[in-house]
Structures are given as C-alpha cells and as structure tokens.
Amino acid sequence: MRKRSSAHVLLRIHGNISYLVGAFSLRLHFTLYLHTYQSVRLYNGCGMAHVRAYNPRVRVGNWKEDVTLKEETLKDFILQKDRGELTVQKEGALRQNILQPVSLSVSQDGFLHFGDTITLVNSGGGEHEPRGTCVLSIIAESSNIASRSQSNSVPHLLGPLQVGGSHSMTPCVRNAFIITSVDGTSDGELLRYDQSFALRTTGDFAGEMFLSSDHRTFLKCAKKSRLQELSLVEEFDFLCWWKVIYFDPQERLENEGYPVQVNSQVLISHCKTNQCLAALGNHILWTPFGKEYELTAHTFLDSHKAERDNNHWLFFTAHPANQNETLMQLQQDTVITDEQRGNQEDTQVKECS
C-alpha cells in the first residue's frame, strides 16, 4: 500500500510541474508576440495613421518626401492655371468660343457662291423615323482644345472631330461652314450642280477644318449606326470633296451645271464613296451640348429609287432685310405668327357666337 501511494503522489507532482511549465511557456510566447507587434506598429509609417505616439509637429516617417510632393503638386496646379489647362477653364473656354455668334453671308442674286458662310440644315420629317430639324454642327470636348504649351497661337480646336445634328438654329462658330473651292475657282464665283467643293469651318477657334469621309471599315465607322463615318480633319485631301446634286431625280440631268439656289432642297454627295450626307433620327448622340442626331454618309432610297428625306439638305444664308436671322428662323417666326393669328380669330368667332 505504501509503494502504491508513493507512486501516486509522484505522478501527481509530475503532472502539476508539467502544467506549470506549459502555462509559463504559453505566457512567455504571448508576451513576446505582444511586444513584437507593438514594436512593428510603432516602427512602420502605416501604423502611425492609427496610433499617433508623438505630437503632430514631430516629423516622423517619410516627412521630407510628403512635403516635397505637396509643393510639386501646388506648382503644377499654378502652372496649369496660368496656361488655362484646368478642366474648368477648358470647359468655359469651349462654350464661350464655340457658341460665339457668326454672321452668315447674304445672297443678293439667290444663288450660292464660293466663299459664302452658310449653315447646312436638314428640314426633318420622316415617314420611316420621326425626326426634327437639325443643323450640321461640330462636336467638341475640352480635350480637343490646343493649350498654349502645344501652340504659341490663341486656343483652337484640334482634329479630328465628330459632327452631329444639333437642334439649335442660331448661327455660331459650331454650325457655320464656308464653301471652299477645290479646283482653283476664285471666291465669289457661282457654285453649280455636280461641281466639287469642300466644307470648311470658320477660322480662329474652329481651326479651319474640313468635312471628310471615307469607306467604312470594322474599326472606322459611325458610332451608333455603324455606317460611313463623318469627321472634321485638318489635312485637306480628296476625302474632303463633295458635290451638290439636284433634288428631283427626273430633272437631275437637265439641271447639271446650273447654279445652286440658296434655301432649296438638295443632295450632298461624297465624291469618293458616292454616298449622300444623311441625318439619322433613330440614333441619338449624347454630347456636351445635349442630345443630337447622328450624321453619316449613306444614301437612303425609297421604293421608287429616290432619295429619302434623310438626305435632303438646305444651304441657309442670312436674310437680306435682317442679316441677324436666317430664312429658316424667319419662316418659323412667320408660322408661329400665323398660328397665333388663327387662334385669335377662332377666339373672336366663339365670343361673337
């Protein structure tokens, strides 16, 4: 019995010693881990973001690099501001310059001439697609403006640029184009049917770019309709050649070579691809100036093999009596006046009855 009790006591003592050693070892490991974790947090710069062990005026970590970075950022901001390269400045300059009013040419004889400043209008309609009146206009963003660092001249647009069908009829830099000769014809000469010409933007801010087009490819086509693309380019070549075609197919051959009348429906065909300028009412572009119709070079034919109203365009000039308004605006004002007069007469008749 004594031998058994002694062995039992020894086993209990050995178990207690093992428990104490294990507990001490676990506590020692936890203490070392805690000290190591705190040391790493205090040493790393990222740890200082959570636990600040010093006064804010004490410079710790990569303080020199942070100060230098702030100074360089401020210098870049001031330099861009002086050059007018800030996004806010570019947006303001874009709207201020591209919406500046332009005086259209006045046709005394009722015909188009080389050098005339005009607006190209699609009168709308649409049996197949409802479409309102739209004007050939430039689509530009702030990134298309040449900064002073890129050129020593005044700010102007850089090509290539997109075009769209704007609903604003007010003549401005955005929708005014100049009829330019491609065969050496002097300014002031009559523009005739089937005679090649080019459409050029106005100078200064618009940059004197030309309306161009080419055969569509997999990588180069209209954004929405995937048809032949239109763009404004700085380099003048054969892709910028256009010609005016008479509106009525049955009288087209007889009118070849005759002068083009202003404010009359015509077709504008691309010389290389033989596709007509078209406005698409079912394809809308979101631009910095609002929603606009997509314009392409594509001939739309009806069941009689005649061009549809998508391809019908009018060269508008200023009215001889009121040069600040186009004939389209005067016609719209006249229509509104007639409607008001008719409403007044109907009201008077109802009152009398």
Short mmCIF file of C-alpha atoms in Angstrom, two decimals:
data_model
loop_
_atom_site.label_atom_id
_atom_site.label_comp_id
_atom_site.label_asym_id
_atom_site.label_seq_id
_atom_site.Cartn_x
_atom_site.Cartn_y
_atom_site.Cartn_z
CA MET A 1 0.00 0.00 0.00
CA ARG A 2 2.83 2.37 0.83
CA LYS A 3 4.51 1.71 -2.52
CA ARG A 4 1.32 2.44 -4.41
CA SER A 5 0.63 5.66 -2.51
CA SER A 6 4.18 6.92 -3.11
CA ALA A 7 3.91 6.28 -6.84
CA HIS A 8 0.55 8.05 -6.95
CA VAL A 9 2.00 11.10 -5.19
CA LEU A 10 4.94 11.22 -7.59
CA LEU A 11 2.62 11.15 -10.61
CA ARG A 12 0.52 13.99 -9.20
CA ILE A 13 3.65 16.08 -8.55
CA HIS A 14 4.93 15.41 -12.09
CA GLY A 15 1.56 16.45 -13.59
CA ASN A 16 1.48 19.71 -11.65
CA ILE A 17 5.02 20.55 -12.72
CA SER A 18 4.15 19.88 -16.38
CA TYR A 19 1.07 22.09 -16.14
CA LEU A 20 3.07 24.94 -14.58
CA VAL A 21 5.79 24.68 -17.25
CA GLY A 22 3.20 24.71 -20.08
CA ALA A 23 1.38 27.70 -18.64
CA PHE A 24 4.62 29.63 -18.15
CA SER A 25 5.74 28.81 -21.71
CA LEU A 26 2.40 29.96 -23.19
CA ARG A 27 2.52 33.23 -21.23
CA LEU A 28 6.10 33.82 -22.32
CA HIS A 29 5.18 33.32 -26.02
CA PHE A 30 2.19 35.67 -25.73
CA THR A 31 4.31 38.35 -24.06
CA LEU A 32 6.98 38.14 -26.78
CA TYR A 33 4.35 38.31 -29.53
CA LEU A 34 2.70 41.37 -27.95
CA HIS A 35 6.00 43.25 -27.65
CA THR A 36 6.92 42.36 -31.24
CA TYR A 37 3.54 43.55 -32.63
CA GLN A 38 3.75 46.88 -30.79
CA SER A 39 7.30 47.41 -31.98
CA VAL A 40 6.32 46.80 -35.61
CA ARG A 41 3.36 49.20 -35.41
CA LEU A 42 5.49 51.94 -33.93
CA TYR A 43 8.25 51.41 -36.50
CA ASN A 44 6.11 51.31 -39.63
CA GLY A 45 4.76 54.55 -41.08
CA CYS A 46 1.36 52.99 -41.69
CA GLY A 47 0.97 52.27 -38.02
CA MET A 48 1.25 55.95 -37.22
CA ALA A 49 -2.00 56.56 -39.06
CA HIS A 50 -3.84 54.58 -36.40
CA VAL A 51 -1.77 55.29 -33.30
CA ARG A 52 -0.01 58.66 -33.03
CA ALA A 53 2.66 58.32 -30.39
CA TYR A 54 4.11 61.80 -30.96
CA ASN A 55 2.98 65.39 -31.26
CA PRO A 56 1.72 66.34 -34.78
CA ARG A 57 4.63 68.77 -35.15
CA VAL A 58 7.15 65.96 -34.75
CA ARG A 59 8.32 64.84 -38.20
CA VAL A 60 8.45 61.07 -38.47
CA GLY A 61 8.43 58.64 -41.36
CA ASN A 62 8.90 59.93 -44.94
CA TRP A 63 8.09 63.53 -43.99
CA LYS A 64 10.54 65.07 -46.48
CA GLU A 65 9.02 63.21 -49.41
CA ASP A 66 5.48 64.22 -48.36
CA VAL A 67 6.39 67.90 -48.10
CA THR A 68 8.16 67.86 -51.48
CA LEU A 69 5.19 66.09 -53.11
CA LYS A 70 2.75 68.74 -51.83
CA GLU A 71 4.98 71.56 -53.08
CA GLU A 72 5.31 69.98 -56.54
CA THR A 73 1.54 69.40 -56.75
CA LEU A 74 0.88 73.06 -55.91
CA LYS A 75 3.42 74.22 -58.51
CA ASP A 76 1.80 72.05 -61.21
CA PHE A 77 -1.65 73.42 -60.32
CA ILE A 78 -0.48 77.05 -60.54
CA LEU A 79 1.30 76.37 -63.85
CA GLN A 80 -1.79 74.72 -65.39
CA LYS A 81 -3.95 77.59 -64.16
CA ASP A 82 -1.67 80.18 -65.77
CA ARG A 83 -1.75 78.25 -69.06
CA GLY A 84 -5.52 77.77 -68.94
CA GLU A 85 -5.20 73.98 -68.91
CA LEU A 86 -7.52 73.25 -65.99
CA THR A 87 -10.64 71.28 -66.87
CA VAL A 88 -12.92 74.04 -65.58
CA GLN A 89 -11.10 76.63 -67.67
CA LYS A 90 -11.25 74.47 -70.80
CA GLU A 91 -14.97 73.82 -70.41
CA GLY A 92 -15.65 77.53 -70.02
CA ALA A 93 -13.43 78.46 -72.96
CA LEU A 94 -15.09 75.80 -75.13
CA ARG A 95 -18.63 77.09 -74.58
CA GLN A 96 -17.60 80.72 -74.77
CA ASN A 97 -15.81 80.36 -78.11
CA ILE A 98 -17.75 77.67 -79.93
CA LEU A 99 -21.14 79.31 -79.25
CA GLN A 100 -19.98 82.74 -80.35
CA PRO A 101 -22.40 84.19 -82.97
CA VAL A 102 -21.35 84.24 -86.63
CA SER A 103 -22.73 86.43 -89.41
CA LEU A 104 -23.85 84.41 -92.42
CA SER A 105 -23.37 85.56 -95.97
CA VAL A 106 -26.14 87.40 -97.81
CA SER A 107 -27.00 86.19 -101.32
CA GLN A 108 -28.18 89.11 -103.43
CA ASP A 109 -28.94 87.01 -106.52
CA GLY A 110 -30.38 83.96 -104.69
CA PHE A 111 -27.51 81.59 -105.59
CA LEU A 112 -24.62 80.05 -103.68
CA HIS A 113 -21.09 81.33 -104.19
CA PHE A 114 -17.67 80.08 -103.24
CA GLY A 115 -16.57 81.73 -100.02
CA ASP A 116 -20.11 82.04 -98.63
CA THR A 117 -20.63 81.33 -94.94
CA ILE A 118 -23.70 79.12 -94.58
CA THR A 119 -25.47 76.69 -92.26
CA LEU A 120 -26.42 73.24 -93.56
CA VAL A 121 -29.92 72.28 -92.41
CA ASN A 122 -31.92 69.07 -92.62
CA SER A 123 -35.60 70.04 -92.50
CA GLY A 124 -36.63 66.80 -90.78
CA GLY A 125 -39.81 64.86 -91.41
CA GLY A 126 -39.58 61.12 -91.59
CA GLU A 127 -42.11 58.60 -92.79
CA HIS A 128 -39.91 55.77 -91.52
CA GLU A 129 -38.50 57.58 -88.47
CA PRO A 130 -39.77 60.78 -86.79
CA ARG A 131 -37.07 63.42 -86.99
CA GLY A 132 -36.98 67.15 -86.27
CA THR A 133 -34.98 69.90 -87.91
CA CYS A 134 -31.24 69.66 -87.32
CA VAL A 135 -28.11 71.57 -88.32
CA LEU A 136 -24.67 70.20 -89.19
CA SER A 137 -22.61 71.07 -86.09
CA ILE A 138 -19.24 70.42 -84.52
CA ILE A 139 -19.00 68.06 -81.54
CA ALA A 140 -16.02 69.05 -79.41
CA GLU A 141 -14.86 68.46 -75.85
CA SER A 142 -12.36 70.19 -73.61
CA SER A 143 -9.71 67.64 -74.58
CA ASN A 144 -9.90 68.87 -78.20
CA ILE A 145 -8.65 72.37 -77.33
CA ALA A 146 -5.00 73.10 -78.08
CA SER A 147 -3.31 74.54 -75.00
CA ARG A 148 -0.76 77.32 -75.04
CA SER A 149 2.02 74.84 -74.37
CA GLN A 150 1.14 72.98 -77.58
CA SER A 151 0.94 76.12 -79.74
CA ASN A 152 2.00 79.71 -79.40
CA SER A 153 -1.22 80.95 -81.03
CA VAL A 154 -4.64 81.51 -79.46
CA PRO A 155 -6.53 78.42 -78.27
CA HIS A 156 -8.23 76.50 -81.07
CA LEU A 157 -9.72 73.09 -81.76
CA LEU A 158 -7.64 70.12 -82.81
CA GLY A 159 -8.87 67.47 -85.23
CA PRO A 160 -10.20 65.01 -85.93
CA LEU A 161 -13.62 65.98 -84.57
CA GLN A 162 -17.06 64.43 -84.77
CA VAL A 163 -20.13 66.13 -86.20
CA GLY A 164 -23.77 65.86 -85.21
CA GLY A 165 -27.22 67.19 -85.95
CA SER A 166 -27.90 69.99 -83.47
CA HIS A 167 -31.38 71.42 -82.87
CA SER A 168 -30.13 74.97 -82.30
CA MET A 169 -30.72 77.14 -85.38
CA THR A 170 -28.73 80.17 -84.17
CA PRO A 171 -25.67 80.71 -86.43
CA CYS A 172 -22.50 80.33 -84.39
CA VAL A 173 -18.96 79.00 -84.71
CA ARG A 174 -20.25 75.50 -84.09
CA ASN A 175 -22.62 75.26 -87.08
CA ALA A 176 -21.22 77.80 -89.59
CA PHE A 177 -19.29 76.46 -92.59
CA ILE A 178 -17.58 78.10 -95.56
CA ILE A 179 -17.97 76.82 -99.14
CA THR A 180 -14.39 76.30 -100.33
CA SER A 181 -13.14 75.65 -103.85
CA VAL A 182 -11.13 72.52 -104.65
CA ASP A 183 -10.30 73.28 -108.32
CA GLY A 184 -8.94 76.80 -108.02
CA THR A 185 -12.23 78.63 -108.53
CA SER A 186 -11.99 82.10 -107.00
CA ASP A 187 -14.27 83.26 -104.21
CA GLY A 188 -17.44 84.92 -105.41
CA GLU A 189 -17.97 82.55 -108.33
CA LEU A 190 -21.23 80.60 -108.53
CA LEU A 191 -21.42 77.06 -107.14
CA ARG A 192 -23.03 74.76 -109.70
CA TYR A 193 -24.64 71.33 -109.55
CA ASP A 194 -22.17 68.42 -109.79
CA GLN A 195 -19.26 70.79 -109.15
CA SER A 196 -16.81 69.66 -106.47
CA PHE A 197 -16.36 71.78 -103.35
CA ALA A 198 -15.35 71.45 -99.70
CA LEU A 199 -16.99 72.49 -96.46
CA ARG A 200 -14.59 74.28 -94.11
CA THR A 201 -15.12 75.52 -90.60
CA THR A 202 -14.55 79.15 -89.75
CA GLY A 203 -11.13 80.40 -88.65
CA ASP A 204 -9.71 81.25 -85.24
CA PHE A 205 -11.21 78.89 -82.66
CA ALA A 206 -12.76 76.40 -85.14
CA GLY A 207 -9.32 75.78 -86.64
CA GLU A 208 -10.34 75.76 -90.34
CA MET A 209 -11.01 72.04 -90.58
CA PHE A 210 -12.67 70.22 -93.49
CA LEU A 211 -15.64 67.84 -93.53
CA SER A 212 -14.28 64.44 -94.55
CA SER A 213 -15.48 60.86 -95.02
CA ASP A 214 -14.23 57.51 -96.26
CA HIS A 215 -15.39 53.93 -96.76
CA ARG A 216 -16.42 52.30 -93.52
CA THR A 217 -14.26 49.58 -92.01
CA PHE A 218 -14.52 47.37 -88.98
CA LEU A 219 -12.54 49.88 -86.90
CA LYS A 220 -13.68 53.13 -88.54
CA CYS A 221 -17.42 53.67 -88.80
CA ALA A 222 -20.25 55.67 -87.26
CA LYS A 223 -20.60 55.24 -83.51
CA LYS A 224 -24.28 54.22 -83.35
CA SER A 225 -25.43 53.14 -86.81
CA ARG A 226 -22.10 51.59 -87.91
CA LEU A 227 -22.48 53.36 -91.27
CA GLN A 228 -19.95 55.54 -93.07
CA GLU A 229 -18.38 57.98 -90.64
CA LEU A 230 -18.18 61.78 -90.91
CA SER A 231 -15.39 63.79 -89.30
CA LEU A 232 -13.61 67.12 -89.40
CA VAL A 233 -9.91 66.88 -90.28
CA GLU A 234 -7.12 69.41 -90.54
CA GLU A 235 -5.46 67.98 -93.68
CA PHE A 236 -7.20 68.69 -96.94
CA ASP A 237 -7.30 65.83 -99.49
CA PHE A 238 -9.69 64.05 -101.87
CA LEU A 239 -11.67 62.66 -98.93
CA CYS A 240 -12.92 66.22 -98.30
CA TRP A 241 -14.50 66.64 -101.76
CA TRP A 242 -18.30 66.93 -102.01
CA LYS A 243 -20.76 67.89 -104.74
CA VAL A 244 -24.35 69.17 -104.86
CA ILE A 245 -26.93 67.01 -106.68
CA TYR A 246 -30.33 68.23 -107.81
CA PHE A 247 -33.24 67.20 -105.62
CA ASP A 248 -35.60 65.66 -108.25
CA PRO A 249 -34.14 62.53 -109.90
CA GLN A 250 -36.22 63.07 -113.06
CA GLU A 251 -34.79 66.58 -113.62
CA ARG A 252 -31.29 65.88 -112.35
CA LEU A 253 -29.65 65.58 -115.76
CA GLU A 254 -31.24 68.78 -117.10
CA ASN A 255 -30.03 70.86 -114.12
CA GLU A 256 -26.43 69.65 -114.23
CA GLY A 257 -24.14 72.66 -114.44
CA TYR A 258 -26.78 75.20 -113.35
CA PRO A 259 -26.17 77.42 -110.27
CA VAL A 260 -27.31 76.13 -106.89
CA GLN A 261 -30.09 78.16 -105.29
CA VAL A 262 -29.96 79.04 -101.61
CA ASN A 263 -32.60 77.73 -99.20
CA SER A 264 -33.69 74.95 -101.57
CA GLN A 265 -33.58 71.20 -101.01
CA VAL A 266 -30.53 69.48 -102.48
CA LEU A 267 -28.46 66.32 -102.05
CA ILE A 268 -24.82 66.49 -100.94
CA SER A 269 -22.83 63.55 -102.28
CA HIS A 270 -19.34 62.46 -101.31
CA CYS A 271 -17.10 62.38 -104.39
CA LYS A 272 -15.08 59.29 -103.46
CA THR A 273 -17.73 56.99 -101.96
CA ASN A 274 -20.77 58.38 -103.83
CA GLN A 275 -22.76 58.35 -100.58
CA CYS A 276 -25.03 61.25 -99.64
CA LEU A 277 -24.96 63.18 -96.40
CA ALA A 278 -27.70 61.85 -94.12
CA ALA A 279 -29.32 62.62 -90.75
CA LEU A 280 -30.49 59.69 -88.62
CA GLY A 281 -33.41 60.31 -86.29
CA ASN A 282 -33.34 56.90 -84.61
CA HIS A 283 -29.70 57.23 -83.48
CA ILE A 284 -29.10 59.80 -80.75
CA LEU A 285 -25.69 61.06 -79.61
CA TRP A 286 -25.12 62.39 -76.10
CA THR A 287 -22.83 65.42 -76.47
CA PRO A 288 -21.69 68.24 -74.15
CA PHE A 289 -24.38 70.34 -75.87
CA GLY A 290 -27.26 67.91 -75.35
CA LYS A 291 -28.88 65.14 -77.38
CA GLU A 292 -28.24 65.34 -81.12
CA TYR A 293 -28.87 63.24 -84.21
CA GLU A 294 -26.10 61.14 -85.66
CA LEU A 295 -24.93 62.22 -89.13
CA THR A 296 -23.42 59.80 -91.63
CA ALA A 297 -22.65 59.47 -95.33
CA HIS A 298 -25.22 56.99 -96.58
CA THR A 299 -27.84 57.13 -99.34
CA PHE A 300 -31.33 56.06 -98.25
CA LEU A 301 -33.66 55.11 -101.12
CA ASP A 302 -37.41 54.59 -101.11
CA SER A 303 -39.44 52.13 -103.18
CA HIS A 304 -39.17 54.43 -106.24
CA LYS A 305 -35.34 54.52 -106.04
CA ALA A 306 -35.45 58.14 -104.95
CA GLU A 307 -33.53 59.57 -102.01
CA ARG A 308 -35.50 59.82 -98.77
CA ASP A 309 -35.78 62.93 -96.60
CA ASN A 310 -32.77 61.78 -94.56
CA ASN A 311 -30.63 63.00 -97.46
CA HIS A 312 -32.45 66.30 -98.10
CA TRP A 313 -30.41 69.37 -97.08
CA LEU A 314 -30.71 73.13 -97.45
CA PHE A 315 -27.96 75.77 -97.66
CA PHE A 316 -29.20 78.62 -95.49
CA THR A 317 -27.82 82.16 -95.69
CA ALA A 318 -28.75 85.38 -93.92
CA HIS A 319 -31.89 87.25 -94.93
CA PRO A 320 -31.12 90.42 -96.92
CA ALA A 321 -33.50 92.51 -94.80
CA ASN A 322 -32.48 91.04 -91.42
CA GLN A 323 -28.94 89.70 -91.54
CA ASN A 324 -29.03 88.57 -87.92
CA GLU A 325 -31.53 85.79 -88.74
CA THR A 326 -31.63 83.07 -91.36
CA LEU A 327 -34.56 82.44 -93.64
CA MET A 328 -35.38 79.29 -91.66
CA GLN A 329 -35.76 81.32 -88.45
CA LEU A 330 -37.90 83.91 -90.23
CA GLN A 331 -40.09 81.17 -91.69
CA GLN A 332 -40.53 79.62 -88.25
CA ASP A 333 -41.43 83.03 -86.78
CA THR A 334 -43.94 83.55 -89.61
CA VAL A 335 -45.54 80.15 -88.95
CA ILE A 336 -45.85 80.96 -85.24
CA THR A 337 -47.37 84.35 -86.04
CA ASP A 338 -49.91 82.79 -88.41
CA GLU A 339 -50.87 80.21 -85.79
CA GLN A 340 -51.35 82.92 -83.18
CA ARG A 341 -53.42 84.98 -85.59
CA GLY A 342 -55.60 81.94 -86.36
CA ASN A 343 -56.10 81.21 -82.68
CA GLN A 344 -57.15 84.83 -82.09
CA GLU A 345 -59.66 84.69 -84.95
CA ASP A 346 -61.13 81.44 -83.60
CA THR A 347 -61.47 83.03 -80.16
CA GLN A 348 -63.25 86.08 -81.61
CA VAL A 349 -65.67 83.88 -83.56
CA LYS A 350 -66.53 81.90 -80.43
CA GLU A 351 -67.11 85.09 -78.45
CA CYS A 352 -69.41 86.52 -81.16
CA SER A 353 -71.43 83.31 -81.36
#
